Amino acid sequence: MRGSIALLAFPVLAVAPSAHAAGPPPAADLRMVYVHPQIAKDSSGVTWHWVLTNSGAAGAETVVATHRVSPDQKIVGVSQPCAGQGNDVVCQFGSIKPGEKQAGWIKTKVARPGGDLRVNAQVTWRENQSILPDIGDPSAVDASDAWGASGTDATAEMPRQDSSLTDP
């Protein structure tokens, strides 16, 4: 009898430990998405709207999103917590929790008519140290193992002005 009870109980015992087995720690998964660009009515510029989402199971720390606009644009405004310099916009976030979204915008004007209007972004972050057990001082962690990165890009096509339609 004892042998058959043990056999009946074995699958239950085998399932329970595997549910608690140590697997990889949860990870952050940050994604930058540009929504449809808003082109000025007079075709003088573009407002790029973006959303940064953490769809991972863990938080991300020291999050930095770096947007780069094409040289044919000049940055004239950015949302907080971003700052523009040259053709780059850098947005620094302290942390982004699982499921959290951050939204913002970059407003540009056309610097060279007829040029290519693009924007792309790279997002870097550190995994939340509280989910990585036994690694010691976070400053001693090899950054290549602890950083995440993702990238995206978008393009806007400005309406072409055909002078032959307006000139006699």
PDB file of C-alpha atoms in Angstrom:
ATOM      1  CA  MET A   1       0.000   0.000   0.000  1.00  0.00           C
ATOM      2  CA  ARG A   2       2.693   2.476   0.872  1.00  0.00           C
ATOM      3  CA  GLY A   3       4.327   2.029  -2.536  1.00  0.00           C
ATOM      4  CA  SER A   4       1.107   2.808  -4.373  1.00  0.00           C
ATOM      5  CA  ILE A   5       0.438   5.859  -2.210  1.00  0.00           C
ATOM      6  CA  ALA A   6       3.924   7.154  -2.898  1.00  0.00           C
ATOM      7  CA  LEU A   7       3.408   6.616  -6.638  1.00  0.00           C
ATOM      8  CA  LEU A   8       0.114   8.485  -6.555  1.00  0.00           C
ATOM      9  CA  ALA A   9       1.671  11.313  -4.572  1.00  0.00           C
ATOM     10  CA  PHE A  10       4.825  11.555  -6.732  1.00  0.00           C
ATOM     11  CA  PRO A  11       3.289  13.514  -9.613  1.00  0.00           C
ATOM     12  CA  VAL A  12       1.836  16.048  -7.202  1.00  0.00           C
ATOM     13  CA  LEU A  13       5.200  16.476  -5.474  1.00  0.00           C
ATOM     14  CA  ALA A  14       7.010  16.693  -8.819  1.00  0.00           C
ATOM     15  CA  VAL A  15       4.708  19.450 -10.095  1.00  0.00           C
ATOM     16  CA  ALA A  16       4.891  21.617  -6.993  1.00  0.00           C
ATOM     17  CA  PRO A  17       8.698  22.063  -6.952  1.00  0.00           C
ATOM     18  CA  SER A  18       8.856  22.824 -10.677  1.00  0.00           C
ATOM     19  CA  ALA A  19       6.386  25.648 -10.175  1.00  0.00           C
ATOM     20  CA  HIS A  20       8.836  27.183  -7.717  1.00  0.00           C
ATOM     21  CA  ALA A  21      12.018  26.223  -9.571  1.00  0.00           C
ATOM     22  CA  ALA A  22      14.469  29.041 -10.026  1.00  0.00           C
ATOM     23  CA  GLY A  23      14.316  30.312 -13.568  1.00  0.00           C
ATOM     24  CA  PRO A  24      15.717  33.438 -15.078  1.00  0.00           C
ATOM     25  CA  PRO A  25      14.773  36.562 -13.152  1.00  0.00           C
ATOM     26  CA  PRO A  26      12.000  38.688 -14.617  1.00  0.00           C
ATOM     27  CA  ALA A  27      13.271  41.256 -17.089  1.00  0.00           C
ATOM     28  CA  ALA A  28      12.248  44.694 -18.298  1.00  0.00           C
ATOM     29  CA  ASP A  29      11.241  44.990 -21.956  1.00  0.00           C
ATOM     30  CA  LEU A  30      11.156  48.616 -23.110  1.00  0.00           C
ATOM     31  CA  ARG A  31       9.833  49.558 -26.545  1.00  0.00           C
ATOM     32  CA  MET A  32       9.684  52.958 -28.215  1.00  0.00           C
ATOM     33  CA  VAL A  33       6.865  53.466 -30.734  1.00  0.00           C
ATOM     34  CA  TYR A  34       6.359  56.551 -32.884  1.00  0.00           C
ATOM     35  CA  VAL A  35       2.757  57.269 -33.768  1.00  0.00           C
ATOM     36  CA  HIS A  36       1.750  58.905 -37.046  1.00  0.00           C
ATOM     37  CA  PRO A  37       3.789  62.110 -37.466  1.00  0.00           C
ATOM     38  CA  GLN A  38       1.863  65.368 -37.330  1.00  0.00           C
ATOM     39  CA  ILE A  39       2.902  67.458 -40.340  1.00  0.00           C
ATOM     40  CA  ALA A  40       2.391  71.226 -40.136  1.00  0.00           C
ATOM     41  CA  LYS A  41      -0.344  72.522 -42.474  1.00  0.00           C
ATOM     42  CA  ASP A  42       2.185  74.689 -44.297  1.00  0.00           C
ATOM     43  CA  SER A  43       4.673  71.754 -44.454  1.00  0.00           C
ATOM     44  CA  SER A  44       7.155  73.737 -42.388  1.00  0.00           C
ATOM     45  CA  GLY A  45       7.845  70.965 -39.892  1.00  0.00           C
ATOM     46  CA  VAL A  46       6.859  67.768 -38.143  1.00  0.00           C
ATOM     47  CA  THR A  47       5.811  66.904 -34.602  1.00  0.00           C
ATOM     48  CA  TRP A  48       6.911  63.387 -33.780  1.00  0.00           C
ATOM     49  CA  HIS A  49       4.782  61.753 -31.046  1.00  0.00           C
ATOM     50  CA  TRP A  50       6.207  58.754 -29.214  1.00  0.00           C
ATOM     51  CA  VAL A  51       5.253  56.270 -26.495  1.00  0.00           C
ATOM     52  CA  LEU A  52       7.777  54.321 -24.406  1.00  0.00           C
ATOM     53  CA  THR A  53       6.326  51.191 -22.764  1.00  0.00           C
ATOM     54  CA  ASN A  54       7.766  48.614 -20.384  1.00  0.00           C
ATOM     55  CA  SER A  55       5.964  45.418 -21.359  1.00  0.00           C
ATOM     56  CA  GLY A  56       8.347  43.254 -19.336  1.00  0.00           C
ATOM     57  CA  ALA A  57       7.818  41.601 -15.963  1.00  0.00           C
ATOM     58  CA  ALA A  58      10.316  43.778 -14.077  1.00  0.00           C
ATOM     59  CA  GLY A  59      11.142  47.429 -13.639  1.00  0.00           C
ATOM     60  CA  ALA A  60      13.913  49.251 -15.470  1.00  0.00           C
ATOM     61  CA  GLU A  61      16.289  51.752 -13.863  1.00  0.00           C
ATOM     62  CA  THR A  62      18.367  54.588 -15.331  1.00  0.00           C
ATOM     63  CA  VAL A  63      16.256  54.651 -18.501  1.00  0.00           C
ATOM     64  CA  VAL A  64      17.568  56.886 -21.289  1.00  0.00           C
ATOM     65  CA  ALA A  65      15.861  57.342 -24.658  1.00  0.00           C
ATOM     66  CA  THR A  66      17.989  59.023 -27.310  1.00  0.00           C
ATOM     67  CA  HIS A  67      16.118  60.258 -30.387  1.00  0.00           C
ATOM     68  CA  ARG A  68      18.006  61.380 -33.478  1.00  0.00           C
ATOM     69  CA  VAL A  69      16.281  63.458 -36.143  1.00  0.00           C
ATOM     70  CA  SER A  70      17.601  63.570 -39.697  1.00  0.00           C
ATOM     71  CA  PRO A  71      19.867  66.503 -40.622  1.00  0.00           C
ATOM     72  CA  ASP A  72      17.106  68.022 -42.789  1.00  0.00           C
ATOM     73  CA  GLN A  73      15.230  69.028 -39.603  1.00  0.00           C
ATOM     74  CA  LYS A  74      15.927  71.461 -36.777  1.00  0.00           C
ATOM     75  CA  ILE A  75      14.583  70.689 -33.291  1.00  0.00           C
ATOM     76  CA  VAL A  76      12.384  73.548 -32.037  1.00  0.00           C
ATOM     77  CA  GLY A  77      10.645  71.925 -29.046  1.00  0.00           C
ATOM     78  CA  VAL A  78      10.575  68.782 -26.888  1.00  0.00           C
ATOM     79  CA  SER A  79       8.395  67.395 -24.111  1.00  0.00           C
ATOM     80  CA  GLN A  80       9.671  66.899 -20.557  1.00  0.00           C
ATOM     81  CA  PRO A  81      11.875  65.218 -19.313  1.00  0.00           C
ATOM     82  CA  CYS A  82      13.736  65.608 -22.598  1.00  0.00           C
ATOM     83  CA  ALA A  83      16.354  68.061 -23.816  1.00  0.00           C
ATOM     84  CA  GLY A  84      17.444  68.713 -27.396  1.00  0.00           C
ATOM     85  CA  GLN A  85      20.922  69.457 -28.631  1.00  0.00           C
ATOM     86  CA  GLY A  86      21.878  69.480 -32.301  1.00  0.00           C
ATOM     87  CA  ASN A  87      20.011  66.633 -33.962  1.00  0.00           C
ATOM     88  CA  ASP A  88      19.623  64.595 -30.760  1.00  0.00           C
ATOM     89  CA  VAL A  89      16.947  64.606 -28.094  1.00  0.00           C
ATOM     90  CA  VAL A  90      17.825  62.845 -24.835  1.00  0.00           C
ATOM     91  CA  CYS A  91      15.057  61.848 -22.416  1.00  0.00           C
ATOM     92  CA  GLN A  92      16.165  60.645 -18.980  1.00  0.00           C
ATOM     93  CA  PHE A  93      13.765  58.697 -16.784  1.00  0.00           C
ATOM     94  CA  GLY A  94      14.616  57.476 -13.292  1.00  0.00           C
ATOM     95  CA  SER A  95      12.732  54.203 -13.524  1.00  0.00           C
ATOM     96  CA  ILE A  96       9.878  52.669 -15.469  1.00  0.00           C
ATOM     97  CA  LYS A  97       7.755  50.007 -13.788  1.00  0.00           C
ATOM     98  CA  PRO A  98       6.261  46.953 -15.532  1.00  0.00           C
ATOM     99  CA  GLY A  99       3.272  48.068 -17.631  1.00  0.00           C
ATOM    100  CA  GLU A 100       4.163  51.758 -17.269  1.00  0.00           C
ATOM    101  CA  LYS A 101       4.032  54.084 -20.291  1.00  0.00           C
ATOM    102  CA  GLN A 102       5.724  57.410 -20.902  1.00  0.00           C
ATOM    103  CA  ALA A 103       4.611  59.606 -23.811  1.00  0.00           C
ATOM    104  CA  GLY A 104       6.197  62.652 -25.388  1.00  0.00           C
ATOM    105  CA  TRP A 105       6.892  64.615 -28.530  1.00  0.00           C
ATOM    106  CA  ILE A 106       9.608  66.285 -30.572  1.00  0.00           C
ATOM    107  CA  LYS A 107       8.745  69.290 -32.720  1.00  0.00           C
ATOM    108  CA  THR A 108      10.974  70.065 -35.689  1.00  0.00           C
ATOM    109  CA  LYS A 109      11.018  72.525 -38.544  1.00  0.00           C
ATOM    110  CA  VAL A 110      12.294  71.781 -42.007  1.00  0.00           C
ATOM    111  CA  ALA A 111      15.904  72.922 -42.250  1.00  0.00           C
ATOM    112  CA  ARG A 112      16.360  71.912 -45.885  1.00  0.00           C
ATOM    113  CA  PRO A 113      13.289  71.644 -48.154  1.00  0.00           C
ATOM    114  CA  GLY A 114      12.989  68.442 -50.143  1.00  0.00           C
ATOM    115  CA  GLY A 115      15.121  66.510 -47.683  1.00  0.00           C
ATOM    116  CA  ASP A 116      14.450  63.264 -45.904  1.00  0.00           C
ATOM    117  CA  LEU A 117      12.559  63.644 -42.611  1.00  0.00           C
ATOM    118  CA  ARG A 118      13.243  60.775 -40.230  1.00  0.00           C
ATOM    119  CA  VAL A 119      13.557  60.094 -36.549  1.00  0.00           C
ATOM    120  CA  ASN A 120      14.914  57.064 -34.740  1.00  0.00           C
ATOM    121  CA  ALA A 121      15.464  56.171 -31.137  1.00  0.00           C
ATOM    122  CA  GLN A 122      17.582  53.952 -28.974  1.00  0.00           C
ATOM    123  CA  VAL A 123      16.530  53.159 -25.419  1.00  0.00           C
ATOM    124  CA  THR A 124      18.980  51.908 -22.782  1.00  0.00           C
ATOM    125  CA  TRP A 125      18.298  50.847 -19.206  1.00  0.00           C
ATOM    126  CA  ARG A 126      19.596  48.862 -16.271  1.00  0.00           C
ATOM    127  CA  GLU A 127      17.656  45.931 -14.941  1.00  0.00           C
ATOM    128  CA  ASN A 128      16.107  46.578 -11.543  1.00  0.00           C
ATOM    129  CA  GLN A 129      18.818  45.392  -9.124  1.00  0.00           C
ATOM    130  CA  SER A 130      16.282  44.098  -6.590  1.00  0.00           C
ATOM    131  CA  ILE A 131      15.384  41.203  -8.925  1.00  0.00           C
ATOM    132  CA  LEU A 132      18.976  40.085  -9.463  1.00  0.00           C
ATOM    133  CA  PRO A 133      19.947  38.245  -6.287  1.00  0.00           C
ATOM    134  CA  ASP A 134      23.501  37.885  -4.996  1.00  0.00           C
ATOM    135  CA  ILE A 135      25.213  40.230  -7.434  1.00  0.00           C
ATOM    136  CA  GLY A 136      26.602  42.546  -4.774  1.00  0.00           C
ATOM    137  CA  ASP A 137      27.226  46.216  -5.364  1.00  0.00           C
ATOM    138  CA  PRO A 138      25.430  47.311  -8.574  1.00  0.00           C
ATOM    139  CA  SER A 139      28.393  49.540  -9.500  1.00  0.00           C
ATOM    140  CA  ALA A 140      30.539  46.392  -9.753  1.00  0.00           C
ATOM    141  CA  VAL A 141      28.200  44.673 -12.222  1.00  0.00           C
ATOM    142  CA  ASP A 142      29.460  44.301 -15.776  1.00  0.00           C
ATOM    143  CA  ALA A 143      27.291  46.834 -17.605  1.00  0.00           C
ATOM    144  CA  SER A 144      27.233  44.743 -20.774  1.00  0.00           C
ATOM    145  CA  ASP A 145      25.289  42.080 -18.867  1.00  0.00           C
ATOM    146  CA  ALA A 146      23.026  44.433 -16.926  1.00  0.00           C
ATOM    147  CA  TRP A 147      21.977  46.896 -19.636  1.00  0.00           C
ATOM    148  CA  GLY A 148      19.131  46.472 -22.063  1.00  0.00           C
ATOM    149  CA  ALA A 149      18.649  48.266 -25.339  1.00  0.00           C
ATOM    150  CA  SER A 150      16.013  48.563 -28.023  1.00  0.00           C
ATOM    151  CA  GLY A 151      15.618  50.773 -31.064  1.00  0.00           C
ATOM    152  CA  THR A 152      13.035  52.025 -33.518  1.00  0.00           C
ATOM    153  CA  ASP A 153      12.638  54.546 -36.323  1.00  0.00           C
ATOM    154  CA  ALA A 154       9.987  56.441 -38.263  1.00  0.00           C
ATOM    155  CA  THR A 155       9.796  58.494 -41.464  1.00  0.00           C
ATOM    156  CA  ALA A 156       7.490  61.320 -42.498  1.00  0.00           C
ATOM    157  CA  GLU A 157       6.865  62.273 -46.090  1.00  0.00           C
ATOM    158  CA  MET A 158       6.159  65.936 -46.584  1.00  0.00           C
ATOM    159  CA  PRO A 159       3.737  66.889 -49.355  1.00  0.00           C
ATOM    160  CA  ARG A 160       5.706  67.943 -52.430  1.00  0.00           C
ATOM    161  CA  GLN A 161       5.044  71.451 -53.679  1.00  0.00           C
ATOM    162  CA  ASP A 162       4.767  71.465 -57.478  1.00  0.00           C
ATOM    163  CA  SER A 163       5.526  74.996 -58.662  1.00  0.00           C
ATOM    164  CA  SER A 164       4.145  74.220 -62.129  1.00  0.00           C
ATOM    165  CA  LEU A 165       0.646  74.075 -60.611  1.00  0.00           C
ATOM    166  CA  THR A 166       0.809  77.568 -59.159  1.00  0.00           C
ATOM    167  CA  ASP A 167       2.939  79.393 -61.714  1.00  0.00           C
ATOM    168  CA  PRO A 168       1.476  80.355 -65.146  1.00  0.00           C
TER     169      PRO A 168
END
